[in-house]
Every structure is written in structure tokens, then in C-alpha cells.
CSV table of C-alpha atoms in Angstrom, one decimal:
chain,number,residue,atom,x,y,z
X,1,UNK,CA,92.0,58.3,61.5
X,2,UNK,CA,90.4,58.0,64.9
X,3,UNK,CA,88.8,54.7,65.1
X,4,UNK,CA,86.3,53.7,67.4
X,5,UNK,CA,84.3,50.6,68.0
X,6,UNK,CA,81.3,49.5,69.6
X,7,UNK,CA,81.4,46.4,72.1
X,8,UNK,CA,79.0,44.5,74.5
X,9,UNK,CA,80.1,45.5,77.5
X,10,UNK,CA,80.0,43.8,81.1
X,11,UNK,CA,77.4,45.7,83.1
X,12,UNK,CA,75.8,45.6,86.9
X,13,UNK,CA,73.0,43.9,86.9
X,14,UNK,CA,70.1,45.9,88.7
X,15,UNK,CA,68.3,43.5,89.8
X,16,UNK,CA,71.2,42.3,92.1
X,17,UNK,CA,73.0,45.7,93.0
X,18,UNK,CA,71.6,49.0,93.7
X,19,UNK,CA,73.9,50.8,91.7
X,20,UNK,CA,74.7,53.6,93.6
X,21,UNK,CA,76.4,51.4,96.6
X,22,UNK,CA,78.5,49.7,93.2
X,23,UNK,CA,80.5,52.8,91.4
X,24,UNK,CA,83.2,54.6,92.3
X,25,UNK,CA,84.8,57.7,91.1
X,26,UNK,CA,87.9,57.1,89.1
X,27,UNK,CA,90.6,55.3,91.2
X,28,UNK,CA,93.5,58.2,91.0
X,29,UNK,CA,90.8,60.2,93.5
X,30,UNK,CA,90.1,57.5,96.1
X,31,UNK,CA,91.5,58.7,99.2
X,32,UNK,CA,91.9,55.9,101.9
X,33,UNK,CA,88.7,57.5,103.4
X,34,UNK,CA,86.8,56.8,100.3
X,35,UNK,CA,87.8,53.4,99.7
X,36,UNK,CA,86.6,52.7,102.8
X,37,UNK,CA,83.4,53.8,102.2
X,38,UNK,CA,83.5,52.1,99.4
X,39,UNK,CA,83.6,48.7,100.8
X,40,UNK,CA,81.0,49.2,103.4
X,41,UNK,CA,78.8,50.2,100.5
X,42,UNK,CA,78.5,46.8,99.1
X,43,UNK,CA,80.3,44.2,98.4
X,44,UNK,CA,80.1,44.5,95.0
X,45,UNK,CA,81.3,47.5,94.5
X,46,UNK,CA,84.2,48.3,92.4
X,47,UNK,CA,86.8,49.4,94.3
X,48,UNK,CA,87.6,45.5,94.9
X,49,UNK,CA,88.7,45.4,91.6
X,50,UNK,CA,90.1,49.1,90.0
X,51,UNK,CA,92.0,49.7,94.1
X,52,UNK,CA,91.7,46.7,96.3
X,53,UNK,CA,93.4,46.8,99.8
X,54,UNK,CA,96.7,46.0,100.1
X,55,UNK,CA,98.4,44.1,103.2
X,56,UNK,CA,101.4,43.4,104.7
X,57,UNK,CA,100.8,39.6,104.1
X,58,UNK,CA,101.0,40.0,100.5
X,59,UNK,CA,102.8,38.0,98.2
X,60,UNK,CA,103.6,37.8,94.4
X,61,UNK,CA,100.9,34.6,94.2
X,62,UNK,CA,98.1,36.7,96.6
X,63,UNK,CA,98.1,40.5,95.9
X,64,UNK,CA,95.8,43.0,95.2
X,65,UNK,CA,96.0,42.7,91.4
X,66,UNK,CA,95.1,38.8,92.2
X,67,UNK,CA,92.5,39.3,93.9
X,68,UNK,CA,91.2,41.6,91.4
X,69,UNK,CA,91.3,39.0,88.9
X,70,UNK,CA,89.4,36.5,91.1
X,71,UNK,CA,86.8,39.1,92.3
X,72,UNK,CA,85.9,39.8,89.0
X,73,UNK,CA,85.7,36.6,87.9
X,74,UNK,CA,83.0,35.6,90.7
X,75,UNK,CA,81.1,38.5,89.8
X,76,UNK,CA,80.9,37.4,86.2
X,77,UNK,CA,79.8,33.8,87.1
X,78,UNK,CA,77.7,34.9,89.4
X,79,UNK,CA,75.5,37.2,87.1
X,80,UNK,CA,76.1,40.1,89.2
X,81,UNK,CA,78.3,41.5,85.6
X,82,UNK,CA,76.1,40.4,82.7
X,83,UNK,CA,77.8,41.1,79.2
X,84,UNK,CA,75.4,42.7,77.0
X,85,UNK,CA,73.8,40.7,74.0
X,86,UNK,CA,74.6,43.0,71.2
X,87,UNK,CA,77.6,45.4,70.5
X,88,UNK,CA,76.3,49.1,71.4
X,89,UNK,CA,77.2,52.6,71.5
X,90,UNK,CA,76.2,54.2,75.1
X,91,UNK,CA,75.3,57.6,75.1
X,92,UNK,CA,76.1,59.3,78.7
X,93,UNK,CA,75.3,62.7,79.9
X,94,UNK,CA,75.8,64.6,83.6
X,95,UNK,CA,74.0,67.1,85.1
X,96,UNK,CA,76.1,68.8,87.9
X,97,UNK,CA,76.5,72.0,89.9
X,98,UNK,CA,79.8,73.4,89.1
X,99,UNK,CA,81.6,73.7,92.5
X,100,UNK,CA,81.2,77.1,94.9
X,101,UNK,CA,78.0,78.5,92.2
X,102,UNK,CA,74.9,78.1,91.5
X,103,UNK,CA,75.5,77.2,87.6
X,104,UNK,CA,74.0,73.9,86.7
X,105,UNK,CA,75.5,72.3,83.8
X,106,UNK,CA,75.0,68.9,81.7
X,107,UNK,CA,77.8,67.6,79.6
X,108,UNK,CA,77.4,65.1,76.9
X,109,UNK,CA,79.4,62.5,75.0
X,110,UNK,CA,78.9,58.3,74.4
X,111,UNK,CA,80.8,55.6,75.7
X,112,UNK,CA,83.0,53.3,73.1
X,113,UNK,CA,86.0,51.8,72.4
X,114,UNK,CA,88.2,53.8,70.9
X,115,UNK,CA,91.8,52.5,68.8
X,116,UNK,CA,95.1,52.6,70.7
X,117,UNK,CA,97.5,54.9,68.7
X,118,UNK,CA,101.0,56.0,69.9
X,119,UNK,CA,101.2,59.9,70.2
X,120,UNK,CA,103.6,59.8,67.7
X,121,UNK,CA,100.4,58.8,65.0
X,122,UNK,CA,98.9,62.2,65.6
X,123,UNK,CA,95.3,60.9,66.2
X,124,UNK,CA,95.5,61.3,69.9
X,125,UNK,CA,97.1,64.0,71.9
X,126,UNK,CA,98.2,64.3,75.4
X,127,UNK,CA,98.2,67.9,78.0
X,128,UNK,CA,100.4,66.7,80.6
X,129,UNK,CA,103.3,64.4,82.1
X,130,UNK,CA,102.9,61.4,83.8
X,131,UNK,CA,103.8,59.9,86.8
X,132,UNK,CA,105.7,56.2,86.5
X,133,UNK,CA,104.6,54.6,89.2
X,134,UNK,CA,100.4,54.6,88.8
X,135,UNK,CA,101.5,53.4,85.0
X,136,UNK,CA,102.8,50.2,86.8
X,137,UNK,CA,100.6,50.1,88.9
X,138,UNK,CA,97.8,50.2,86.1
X,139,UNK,CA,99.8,47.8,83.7
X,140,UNK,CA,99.8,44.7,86.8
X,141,UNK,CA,95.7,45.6,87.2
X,142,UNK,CA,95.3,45.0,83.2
X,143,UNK,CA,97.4,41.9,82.7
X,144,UNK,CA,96.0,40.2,86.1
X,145,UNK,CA,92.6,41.3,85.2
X,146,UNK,CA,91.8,41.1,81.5
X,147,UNK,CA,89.2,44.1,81.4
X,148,UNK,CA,89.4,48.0,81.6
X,149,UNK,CA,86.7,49.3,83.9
X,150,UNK,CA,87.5,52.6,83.7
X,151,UNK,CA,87.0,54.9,80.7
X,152,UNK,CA,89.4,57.5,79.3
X,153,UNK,CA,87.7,60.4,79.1
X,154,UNK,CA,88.3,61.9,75.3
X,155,UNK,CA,87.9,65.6,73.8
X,156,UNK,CA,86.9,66.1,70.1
X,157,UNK,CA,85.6,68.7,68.0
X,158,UNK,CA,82.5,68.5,66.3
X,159,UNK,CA,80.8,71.8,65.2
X,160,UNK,CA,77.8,69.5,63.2
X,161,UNK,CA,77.0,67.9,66.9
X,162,UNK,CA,76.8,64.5,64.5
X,163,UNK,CA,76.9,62.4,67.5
X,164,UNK,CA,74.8,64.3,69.7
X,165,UNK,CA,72.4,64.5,67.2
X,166,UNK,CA,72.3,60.6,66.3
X,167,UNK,CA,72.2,59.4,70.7
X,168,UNK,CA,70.4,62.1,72.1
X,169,UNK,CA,67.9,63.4,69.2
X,170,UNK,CA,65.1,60.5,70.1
X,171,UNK,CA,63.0,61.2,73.3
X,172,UNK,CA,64.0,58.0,74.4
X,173,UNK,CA,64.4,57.2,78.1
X,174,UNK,CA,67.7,56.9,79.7
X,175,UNK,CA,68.4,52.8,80.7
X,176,UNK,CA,70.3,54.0,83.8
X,177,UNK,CA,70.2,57.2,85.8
X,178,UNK,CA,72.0,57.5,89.1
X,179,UNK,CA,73.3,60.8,91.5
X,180,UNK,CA,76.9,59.9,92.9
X,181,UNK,CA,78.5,61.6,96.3
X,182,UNK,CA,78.9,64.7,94.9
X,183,UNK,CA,74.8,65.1,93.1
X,184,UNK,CA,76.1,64.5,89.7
X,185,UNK,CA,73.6,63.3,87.6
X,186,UNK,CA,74.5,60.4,85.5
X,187,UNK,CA,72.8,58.8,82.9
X,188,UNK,CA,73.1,56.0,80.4
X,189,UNK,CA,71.8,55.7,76.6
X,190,UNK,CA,72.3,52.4,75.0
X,191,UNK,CA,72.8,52.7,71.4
X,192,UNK,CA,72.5,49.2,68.9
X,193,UNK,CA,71.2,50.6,65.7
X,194,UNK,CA,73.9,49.4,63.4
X,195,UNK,CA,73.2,51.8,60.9
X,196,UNK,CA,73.1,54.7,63.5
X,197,UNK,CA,76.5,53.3,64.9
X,198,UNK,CA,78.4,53.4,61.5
X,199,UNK,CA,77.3,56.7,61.0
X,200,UNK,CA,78.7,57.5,64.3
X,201,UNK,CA,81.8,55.8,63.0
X,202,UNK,CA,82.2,57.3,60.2
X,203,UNK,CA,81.9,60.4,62.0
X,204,UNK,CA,84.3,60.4,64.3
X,205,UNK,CA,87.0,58.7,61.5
X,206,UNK,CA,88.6,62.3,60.7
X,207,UNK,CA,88.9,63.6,64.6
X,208,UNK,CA,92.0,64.3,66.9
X,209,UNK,CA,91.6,63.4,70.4
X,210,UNK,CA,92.9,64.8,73.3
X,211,UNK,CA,92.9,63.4,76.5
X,212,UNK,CA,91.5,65.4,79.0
X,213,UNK,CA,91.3,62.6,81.9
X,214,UNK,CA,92.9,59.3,82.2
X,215,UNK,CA,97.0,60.1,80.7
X,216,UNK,CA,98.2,57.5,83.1
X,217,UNK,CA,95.4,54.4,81.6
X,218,UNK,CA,95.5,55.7,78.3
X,219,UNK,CA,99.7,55.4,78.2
X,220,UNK,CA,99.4,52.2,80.3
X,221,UNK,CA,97.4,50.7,77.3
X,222,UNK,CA,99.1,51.7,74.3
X,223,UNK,CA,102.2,50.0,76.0
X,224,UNK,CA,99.9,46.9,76.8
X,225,UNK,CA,98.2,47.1,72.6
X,226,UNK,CA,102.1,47.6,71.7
X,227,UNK,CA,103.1,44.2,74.0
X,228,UNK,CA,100.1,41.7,72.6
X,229,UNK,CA,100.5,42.7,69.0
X,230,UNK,CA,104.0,41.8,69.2
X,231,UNK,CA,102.9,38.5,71.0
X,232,UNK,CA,100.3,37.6,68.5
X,233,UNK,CA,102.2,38.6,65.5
X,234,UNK,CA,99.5,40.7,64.9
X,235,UNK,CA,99.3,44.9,63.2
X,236,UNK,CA,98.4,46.8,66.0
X,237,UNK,CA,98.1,49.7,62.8
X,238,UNK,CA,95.9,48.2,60.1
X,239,UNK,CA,94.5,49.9,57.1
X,240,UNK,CA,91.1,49.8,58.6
X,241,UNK,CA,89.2,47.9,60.9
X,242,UNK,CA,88.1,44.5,60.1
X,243,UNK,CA,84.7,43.1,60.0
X,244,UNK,CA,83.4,40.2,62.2
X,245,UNK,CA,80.7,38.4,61.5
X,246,UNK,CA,79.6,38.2,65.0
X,247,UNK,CA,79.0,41.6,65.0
X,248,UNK,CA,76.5,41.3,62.2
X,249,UNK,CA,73.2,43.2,63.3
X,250,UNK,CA,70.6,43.5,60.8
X,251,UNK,CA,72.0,44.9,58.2
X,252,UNK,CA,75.0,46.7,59.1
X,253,UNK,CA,78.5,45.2,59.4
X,254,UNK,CA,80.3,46.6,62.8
X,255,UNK,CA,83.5,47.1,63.0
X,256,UNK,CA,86.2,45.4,65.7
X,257,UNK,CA,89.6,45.8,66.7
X,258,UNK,CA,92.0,43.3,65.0
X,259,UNK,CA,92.9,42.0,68.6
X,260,UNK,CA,90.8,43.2,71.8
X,261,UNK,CA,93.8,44.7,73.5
X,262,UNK,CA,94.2,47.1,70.4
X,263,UNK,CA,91.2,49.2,72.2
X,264,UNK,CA,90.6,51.1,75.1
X,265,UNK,CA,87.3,52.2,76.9
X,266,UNK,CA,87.0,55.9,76.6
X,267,UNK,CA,83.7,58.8,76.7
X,268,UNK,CA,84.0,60.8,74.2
X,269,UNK,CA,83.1,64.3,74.6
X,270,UNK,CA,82.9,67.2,72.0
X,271,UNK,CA,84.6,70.3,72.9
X,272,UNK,CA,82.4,72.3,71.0
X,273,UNK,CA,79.2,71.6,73.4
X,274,UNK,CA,78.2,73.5,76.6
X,275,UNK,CA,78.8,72.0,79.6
X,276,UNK,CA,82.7,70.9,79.7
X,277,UNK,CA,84.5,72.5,83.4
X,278,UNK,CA,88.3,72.6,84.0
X,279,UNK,CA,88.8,73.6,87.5
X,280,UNK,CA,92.1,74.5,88.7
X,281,UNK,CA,94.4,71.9,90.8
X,282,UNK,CA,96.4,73.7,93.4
X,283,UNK,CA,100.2,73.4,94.6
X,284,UNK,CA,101.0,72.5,98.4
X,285,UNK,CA,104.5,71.8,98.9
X,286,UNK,CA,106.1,70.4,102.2
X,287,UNK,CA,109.5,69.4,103.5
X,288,UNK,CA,111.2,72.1,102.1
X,289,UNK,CA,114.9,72.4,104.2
X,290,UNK,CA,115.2,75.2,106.6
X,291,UNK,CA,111.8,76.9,104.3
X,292,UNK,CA,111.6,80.9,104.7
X,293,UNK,CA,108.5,82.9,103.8
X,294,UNK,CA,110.6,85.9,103.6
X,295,UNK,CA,113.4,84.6,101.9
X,296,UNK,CA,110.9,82.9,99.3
X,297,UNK,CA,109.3,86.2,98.7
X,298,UNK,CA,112.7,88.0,98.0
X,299,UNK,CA,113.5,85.1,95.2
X,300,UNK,CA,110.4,85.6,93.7
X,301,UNK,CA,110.4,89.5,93.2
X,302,UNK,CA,113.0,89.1,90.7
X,303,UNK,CA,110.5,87.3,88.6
X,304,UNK,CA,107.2,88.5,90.0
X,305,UNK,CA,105.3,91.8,90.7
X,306,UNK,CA,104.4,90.7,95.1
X,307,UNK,CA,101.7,92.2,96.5
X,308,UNK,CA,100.4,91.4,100.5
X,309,UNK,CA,96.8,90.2,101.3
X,310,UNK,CA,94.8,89.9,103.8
X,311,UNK,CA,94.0,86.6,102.7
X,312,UNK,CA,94.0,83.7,100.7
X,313,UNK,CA,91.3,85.0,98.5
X,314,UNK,CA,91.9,83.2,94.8
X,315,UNK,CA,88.5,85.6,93.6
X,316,UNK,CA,91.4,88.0,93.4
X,317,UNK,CA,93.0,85.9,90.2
X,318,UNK,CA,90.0,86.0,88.2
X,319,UNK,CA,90.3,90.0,88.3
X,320,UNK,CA,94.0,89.8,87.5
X,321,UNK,CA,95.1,90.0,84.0
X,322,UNK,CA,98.0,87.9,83.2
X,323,UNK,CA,100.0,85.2,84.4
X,324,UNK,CA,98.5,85.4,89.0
X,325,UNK,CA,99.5,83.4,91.2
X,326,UNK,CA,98.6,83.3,95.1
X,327,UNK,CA,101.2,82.1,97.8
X,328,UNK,CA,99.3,81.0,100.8
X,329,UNK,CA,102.3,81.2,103.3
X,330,UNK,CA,102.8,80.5,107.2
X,331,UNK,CA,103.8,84.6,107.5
X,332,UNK,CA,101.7,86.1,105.0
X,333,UNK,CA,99.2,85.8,101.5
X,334,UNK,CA,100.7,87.3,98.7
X,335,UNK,CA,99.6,88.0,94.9
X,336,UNK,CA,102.4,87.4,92.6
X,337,UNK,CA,102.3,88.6,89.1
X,338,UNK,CA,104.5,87.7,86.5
X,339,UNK,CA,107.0,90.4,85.1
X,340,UNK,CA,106.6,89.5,81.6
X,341,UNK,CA,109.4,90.1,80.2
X,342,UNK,CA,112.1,88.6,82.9
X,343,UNK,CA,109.9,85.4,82.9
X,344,UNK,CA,110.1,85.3,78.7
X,345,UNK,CA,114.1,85.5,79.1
X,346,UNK,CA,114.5,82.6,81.3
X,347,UNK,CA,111.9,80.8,79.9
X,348,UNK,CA,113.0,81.6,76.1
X,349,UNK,CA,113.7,77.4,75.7
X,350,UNK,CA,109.8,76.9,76.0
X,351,UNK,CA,107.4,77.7,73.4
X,352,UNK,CA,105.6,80.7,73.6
X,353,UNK,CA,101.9,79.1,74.0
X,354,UNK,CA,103.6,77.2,76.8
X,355,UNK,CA,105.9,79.4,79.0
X,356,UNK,CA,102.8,82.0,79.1
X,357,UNK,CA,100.6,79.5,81.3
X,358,UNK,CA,100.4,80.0,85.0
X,359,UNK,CA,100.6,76.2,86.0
X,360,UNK,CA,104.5,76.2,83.9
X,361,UNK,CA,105.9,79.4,85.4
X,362,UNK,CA,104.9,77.8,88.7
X,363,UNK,CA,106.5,74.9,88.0
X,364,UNK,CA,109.7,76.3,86.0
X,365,UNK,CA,110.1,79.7,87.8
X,366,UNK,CA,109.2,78.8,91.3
X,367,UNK,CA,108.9,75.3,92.2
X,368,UNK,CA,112.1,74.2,90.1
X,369,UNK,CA,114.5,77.4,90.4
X,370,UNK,CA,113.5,79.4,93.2
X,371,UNK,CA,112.4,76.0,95.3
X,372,UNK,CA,115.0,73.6,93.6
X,373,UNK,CA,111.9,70.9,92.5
X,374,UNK,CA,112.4,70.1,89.4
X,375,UNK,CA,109.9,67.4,87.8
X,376,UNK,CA,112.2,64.6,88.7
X,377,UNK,CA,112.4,65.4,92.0
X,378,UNK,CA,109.2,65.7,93.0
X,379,UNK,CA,108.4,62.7,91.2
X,380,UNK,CA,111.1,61.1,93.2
X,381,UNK,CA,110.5,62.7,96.5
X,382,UNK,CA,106.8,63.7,96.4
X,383,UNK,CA,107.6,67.0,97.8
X,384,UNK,CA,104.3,68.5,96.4
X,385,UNK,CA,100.5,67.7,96.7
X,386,UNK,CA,98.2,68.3,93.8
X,387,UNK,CA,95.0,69.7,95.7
X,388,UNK,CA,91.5,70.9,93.8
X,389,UNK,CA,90.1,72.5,97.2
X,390,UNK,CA,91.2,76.1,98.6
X,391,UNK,CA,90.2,75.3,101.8
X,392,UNK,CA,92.3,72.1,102.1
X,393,UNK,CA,95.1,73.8,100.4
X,394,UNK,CA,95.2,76.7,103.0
X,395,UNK,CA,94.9,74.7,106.0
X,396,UNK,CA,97.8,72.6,105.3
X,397,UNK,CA,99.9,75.1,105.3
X,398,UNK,CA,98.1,77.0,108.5
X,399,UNK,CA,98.7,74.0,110.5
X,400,UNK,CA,102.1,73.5,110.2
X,401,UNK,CA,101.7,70.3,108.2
X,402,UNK,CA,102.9,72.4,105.1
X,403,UNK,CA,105.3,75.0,104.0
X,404,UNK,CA,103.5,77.1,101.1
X,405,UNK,CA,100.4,76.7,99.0
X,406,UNK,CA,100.1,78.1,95.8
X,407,UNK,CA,96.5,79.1,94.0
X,408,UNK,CA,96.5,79.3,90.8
X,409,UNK,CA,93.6,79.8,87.6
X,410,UNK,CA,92.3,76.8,85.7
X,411,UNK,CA,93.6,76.4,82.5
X,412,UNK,CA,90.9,77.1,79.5
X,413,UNK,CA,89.8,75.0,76.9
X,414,UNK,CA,91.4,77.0,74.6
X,415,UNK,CA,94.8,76.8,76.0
X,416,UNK,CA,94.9,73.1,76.5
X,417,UNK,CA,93.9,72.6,72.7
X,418,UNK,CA,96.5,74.8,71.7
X,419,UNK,CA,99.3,73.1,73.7
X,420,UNK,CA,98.2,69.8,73.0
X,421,UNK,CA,98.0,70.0,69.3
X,422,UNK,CA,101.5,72.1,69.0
X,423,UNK,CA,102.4,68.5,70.5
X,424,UNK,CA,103.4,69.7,73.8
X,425,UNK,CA,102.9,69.2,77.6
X,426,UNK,CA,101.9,71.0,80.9
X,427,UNK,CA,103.5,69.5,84.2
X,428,UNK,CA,101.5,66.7,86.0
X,429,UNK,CA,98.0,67.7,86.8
X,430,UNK,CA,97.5,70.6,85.4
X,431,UNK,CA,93.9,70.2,84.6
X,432,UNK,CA,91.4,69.4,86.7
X,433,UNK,CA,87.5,68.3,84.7
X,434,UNK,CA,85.2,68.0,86.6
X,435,UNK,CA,82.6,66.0,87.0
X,436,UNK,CA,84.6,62.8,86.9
X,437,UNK,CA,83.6,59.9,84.8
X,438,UNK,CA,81.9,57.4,86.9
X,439,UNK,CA,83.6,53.9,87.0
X,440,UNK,CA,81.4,51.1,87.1
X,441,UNK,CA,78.9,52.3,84.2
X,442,UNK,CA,80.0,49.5,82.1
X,443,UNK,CA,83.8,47.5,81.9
X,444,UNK,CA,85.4,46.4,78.6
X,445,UNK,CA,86.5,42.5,79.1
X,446,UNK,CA,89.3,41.6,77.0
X,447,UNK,CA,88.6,37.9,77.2
């Protein structure tokens, strides 16, 4: 069963902060430019705790995870974080542009705790591999920091809308409403109706979840639930969730985790409403030895249709049935498309839902045997660069800096609910949602 939990969260006060010039996106898309400006911002904001600068005079007693720890601290004694009075629900919706149209869209889903289960339970699913080294990374933020600031952001289907129905059916007025860097629209429902929040609950108790954002946190804290349960002697898998009595409201008992490590922070979202967008994360690979365009493009005809353009035009991929894929070279643009049935020999290991996707036959046919980068290596030698924009992509490759780009089509909804519930996985960012969930909305202290 999918448990979830309400909590009272540690929020900005807004009487201190202007919250804009506090939130961040979520830290695996801070480039060193935006943390920057995040600092200048305000210094409150909360990259000084979720991706603090690092320097050379660090030491195992002064680090960034340290001074995490401390910064948040301060902010809690000062008042700038306030923990809520009661435990809550928080419904949260955005209202964004998707990117290069005119389409406005608002996507919905609440903000709770939700249980920690290994994949192996088969409550909550995964799309794609991970990288090691940002789950260390996250693991030293936890344990020196106590509280998860960010949220996982969670799929579910709901065809009733229950939970939409319960947050958003009142004409109610947000709490919080702020536009981020990008003109998303966020805003903020607070939910304490105990009655409404077991029903809510109850709800969601028979739901698979799939991660759509946040594999690297989510995997971070299982291993961190798995760790303290051990250490306290305690289930991390009980029967059901206990009842406290401080989270008596009214009349309505609330449920809690058996330890506060055994949850996570996580938006749930319901796959069945409008407004969910998966953009596509393109492939820019560099330092290939002694890398030829035309030799590339001979490797790849035994596997793919090739076909010259005039440019890097990826409007071209939407019109192309099948498995497309565009190769943004330092010679030439080319189209490739898959030649079905040479591509289902050599990927004949795979299952079938799998080895059909464009993201694995650009990992397994041409990054790994045509380029020789398998997963390990370009975990271990970083050989590729996951990249959402075309532009950015393109002009890698155009200005020497890299060797080939490769465009490719977003995966669906459909396909990623297929692969994740078959209990497979896509190679490292193979899904791109967009908008991001906004970090700073509210933080989950463990202590």
C-alpha cells in the first residue's frame, strides 16, 4: 500500500523573506551560473543549504554539508523557517508555458510525505538508472542536515480525481503564490481538515508510484529509512501506520511514520490530469579519440536508414514515424531511422517495450557499440552531456567544444508507465518534466 502522511512542515516566513529571492529550482539543475545568482538573491535563500559552495580550504570538520547543517539551524532559530502548528496536506498547482509554444498549461498534485519502500515492495517504481556519485553526495546533505528540502516529484493514477476534488474543489485562496525564472506560476494550498486528509489517505492507500523526478533523493533515502531502522531497532515495513496522539486534530486521528526517516517529501501528481510535460533531454558527446563524422555515419547505416539535412531541425522527428534520431555533426545533420528489424536482432536481450524507445537504441546501438560508451563508462568518464535545449546542444558541437549531438523525441507518458511497471529502466535521464518542482515551498525536518 502507498502510504502517505501529513506533517508540519518548516516554511519561509513572509514577513522576513520575499520569497521569490529564497527558492531555487531543484539542485541537480543549478549550473554554477545559477547558484550564483542565487546567493546574490538573498541570503536566505536555499541554495546555502540543498548546494552550498565548496572551497579548496575544506575539511572533513568545515564542508559544505557542515555548513548546511549550521545554516539551517540559524535560520530555524531565527524565525526565518517557522514549523507549521498543525500537520497539513499542501495542495500545489503551476501554471506554465510549455517551452518553444504558446500552450499554457496548469498541473496539479499536493505535497506530503510519502512511505519509503524498496522497489522491490512494488509500491513505488523507478524509469531510469542512476548516477552514484549525486547519491553520496545527497546521503552526506541528509545525515549532516536532518531535513529533506526538496520533494520527490510522484506519478499516480487516479481516474475519480479524489484528491483533486478534496484540495482544489473549495474556492479557497491559495496561501502562497509566486512566478520563478522561468514564469511558472506556483501556488500553495494548505490543507488541515483531518477528516479531508484521511480521506486523502485512504485514497491514495491502493496506488503505485512512479517516480517521475528525484531517482537520485528518492534511492538516497530508502538507503538512509533502511540505515535508522536498523539503528533504532525499529520496522521500517509495519502493518500500517501508527497513530500519534500529537497529531490529534479535532476529531480525526492522523497518521505518522513509525520513525521520521521512514518518509520522504514528495508532490504527488495524477497522471490522469491535464497538464503533465515530458520534454526530451538531448545527447552531446565529447572527447571521443580520433572522432570521424564520416566514419560514424558508415557504422550507423548498418543499423539505421541516414538521410542528410540541411539542418538541425528536430520539427523533422515529430513527422517521423518510428524510432528518429538527429545527429548534429561537425560535417553534416543527418536523420537516422531505425531499420527495425536489424536493431530487434541485436537488441533481442531487451524487452520488447524497452528496445523499441529511441533514448535505448541511442544508448545501446550508438553510444555503446558504434561509440564504445557503455553506461559504466560514461558514468566513469563523463564522456556525454545530458542537455534539454537544441540550441545549446547544436552549438557545442559547432564550436568545436563537442564531437556529435544527438536529438531525440521525448518519451510519452505512456511509454514510461509501461517500462516502469514491467519493472524496468531507461538509461540516465531519459525524461525530462518540466516545470520543475520548486525547492523551498516547504522542508520536512527529521528532528
Amino acid at each position: 500500500m502507498a502510504r502517505i502522511y501529513p506533517f508540519r512542515a518548516l516554511r519561509y516566513d513572509t514577513s522576513r523573506v520575499k520569497m521569490e529571492d529564497v527558492v531555487t529550482q531543484p539542485y541537480d539543475k543549478i549550473t554554477p551560473a545559477m547558484q550564483e545568482r542565487y546567493y546574490e538573491a538573498s541570503p536566505y535563500n536555499l541554495i546555502r543549504v540543498i548546494l552550498g559552495k565548496q572551497f579548496p580550504t575544506d575539511t572533513d570538520d568545515e564542508n559544505t554539508y557542515t555548513r548546511a547543517a549550521e545554516t539551517l539551524h540559524d535560520w530555524r532559530k531565527e524565525k526565518i523557517l517557522r514549523e507549521e502548528a498543525e500537520p497539513a496536506l499542501y495542495g500545489y498547482s503551476q501554471t506554465y508555458t510549455v517551452p518553444h509554444t504558446d500552450e499554457v498549461r496548469e498541473r496539479r498534485g499536493f505535497i506530503a510525505l510519502g512511505h519509503l519502500y524498496d522497489y522491490a515492495d512494488k509500491v513505488v517504481y523507478r524509469h531510469e538508472q542512476t548516477f552514484p556519485k549525486h547519491k553520496s553526495d545527497r546521503l552526506s546533505l541528509f545525515k549532516a542536515t536532518r531535513a529533506y528540502c526538496e520533494q520527490i516529484y510522484m506519478l499516480y493514477s487516479d481516474p475519480a480525481f479524489t484528491a483533486e476534488k478534496l484540495i482544489f474543489g473549495s474556492d479557497s485562496a491559495a496561501d502562497l503564490a509566486i512566478t520563478d525564472e522561468y514564469g511558472v506560476v506556483h501556488k500553495v494550498w494548505k490543507l488541515t481538515d483531518p477528516q479531508l486528509i484521511n480521506l486523502i489517505v485512504t485514497a491514495m492507500a491502493d496506488k503505485k508510484l512512479i517516480i517521475a523526478d528525484g531517482h537520485h533523493r528518492y534511492e538516497t533515502s530508502v538507503a538512509y529509512a533502511q540505515e535508522r531502522s536498523a539503528q533504532l531497532k525499529l520496522p521500517l515495513n509495519q502493518p500500517y501506520p501508527p497513530m500519534n496522539e500529537d497529531s490529534r486534530l479535532g476529531t480525526g486521528h492522523l497518521p505518522v511514520p513509525a520513525f521520521p526517516e521512514a518518509a520522504m517529501m514528495m508532490t504527488f501528481v495524477n497522471m490522469e490530469a491535464p497538464g503533465i510535460t515530458i520534454l526530451p533531454t538531448h545527447r552531446v558527446v565529447y572527447d571521443i579519440p580520433a572522432f570521424s563524422s564520416p566514419d560514424f555515419i558508415t557504422k550507423a547505416s548498418a543499423f539505421f536508414d541516414i538521410e542528410q539535412l540541411d539542418s538541425p531541425d528536430v520539427s523533422i522527428l515529430a513527422k517521423t514515424p518510428g524510432v528518429a534520431i538527429v545527429a548534429a555533426t561537425g560535417d553534416g545533420n543527418y536523420l537516422l531511422k531505425a531499420k527495425k528489424e536489424v536493431i530487434a536482432k541485436e537488441l533481442a536481450d531487451l524487452p520488447t517495450r524497452q528496445a523499441q524507445l529511441d533514448v535505448v537504441q541511442l544508448h545501446s546501438i550508438i553510444l555503446d557499440r558504434i561509440l564504445g560508451l557503455s553506461s559504466d563508462t560514461i558514468t566513469k568518464l563523463g564522456n556525454v552531456r545530458f542537455i534539454r535545449e537544441v540550441d545549446e546542444a547544436v552549438g557545442l558541437v559547432t564550436s568545436g567544444e563537442a564531437d556529435v549531438a544527438f536529438l531525440i523525441k521525448p518519451i510519452t507518458l505512456d511509454q514510461l508507465k509501461d517500462v516502469s511497471l514491467s519493472m524496468d529502466v531507461m538509461p540516465q535521464k531519459s525524461t525530462d518534466f518540466y516545470p520543475k518542482l520548486l525547492s523551498g515551498l516547504a522542508i520536512y525536518a527529521l528532528d
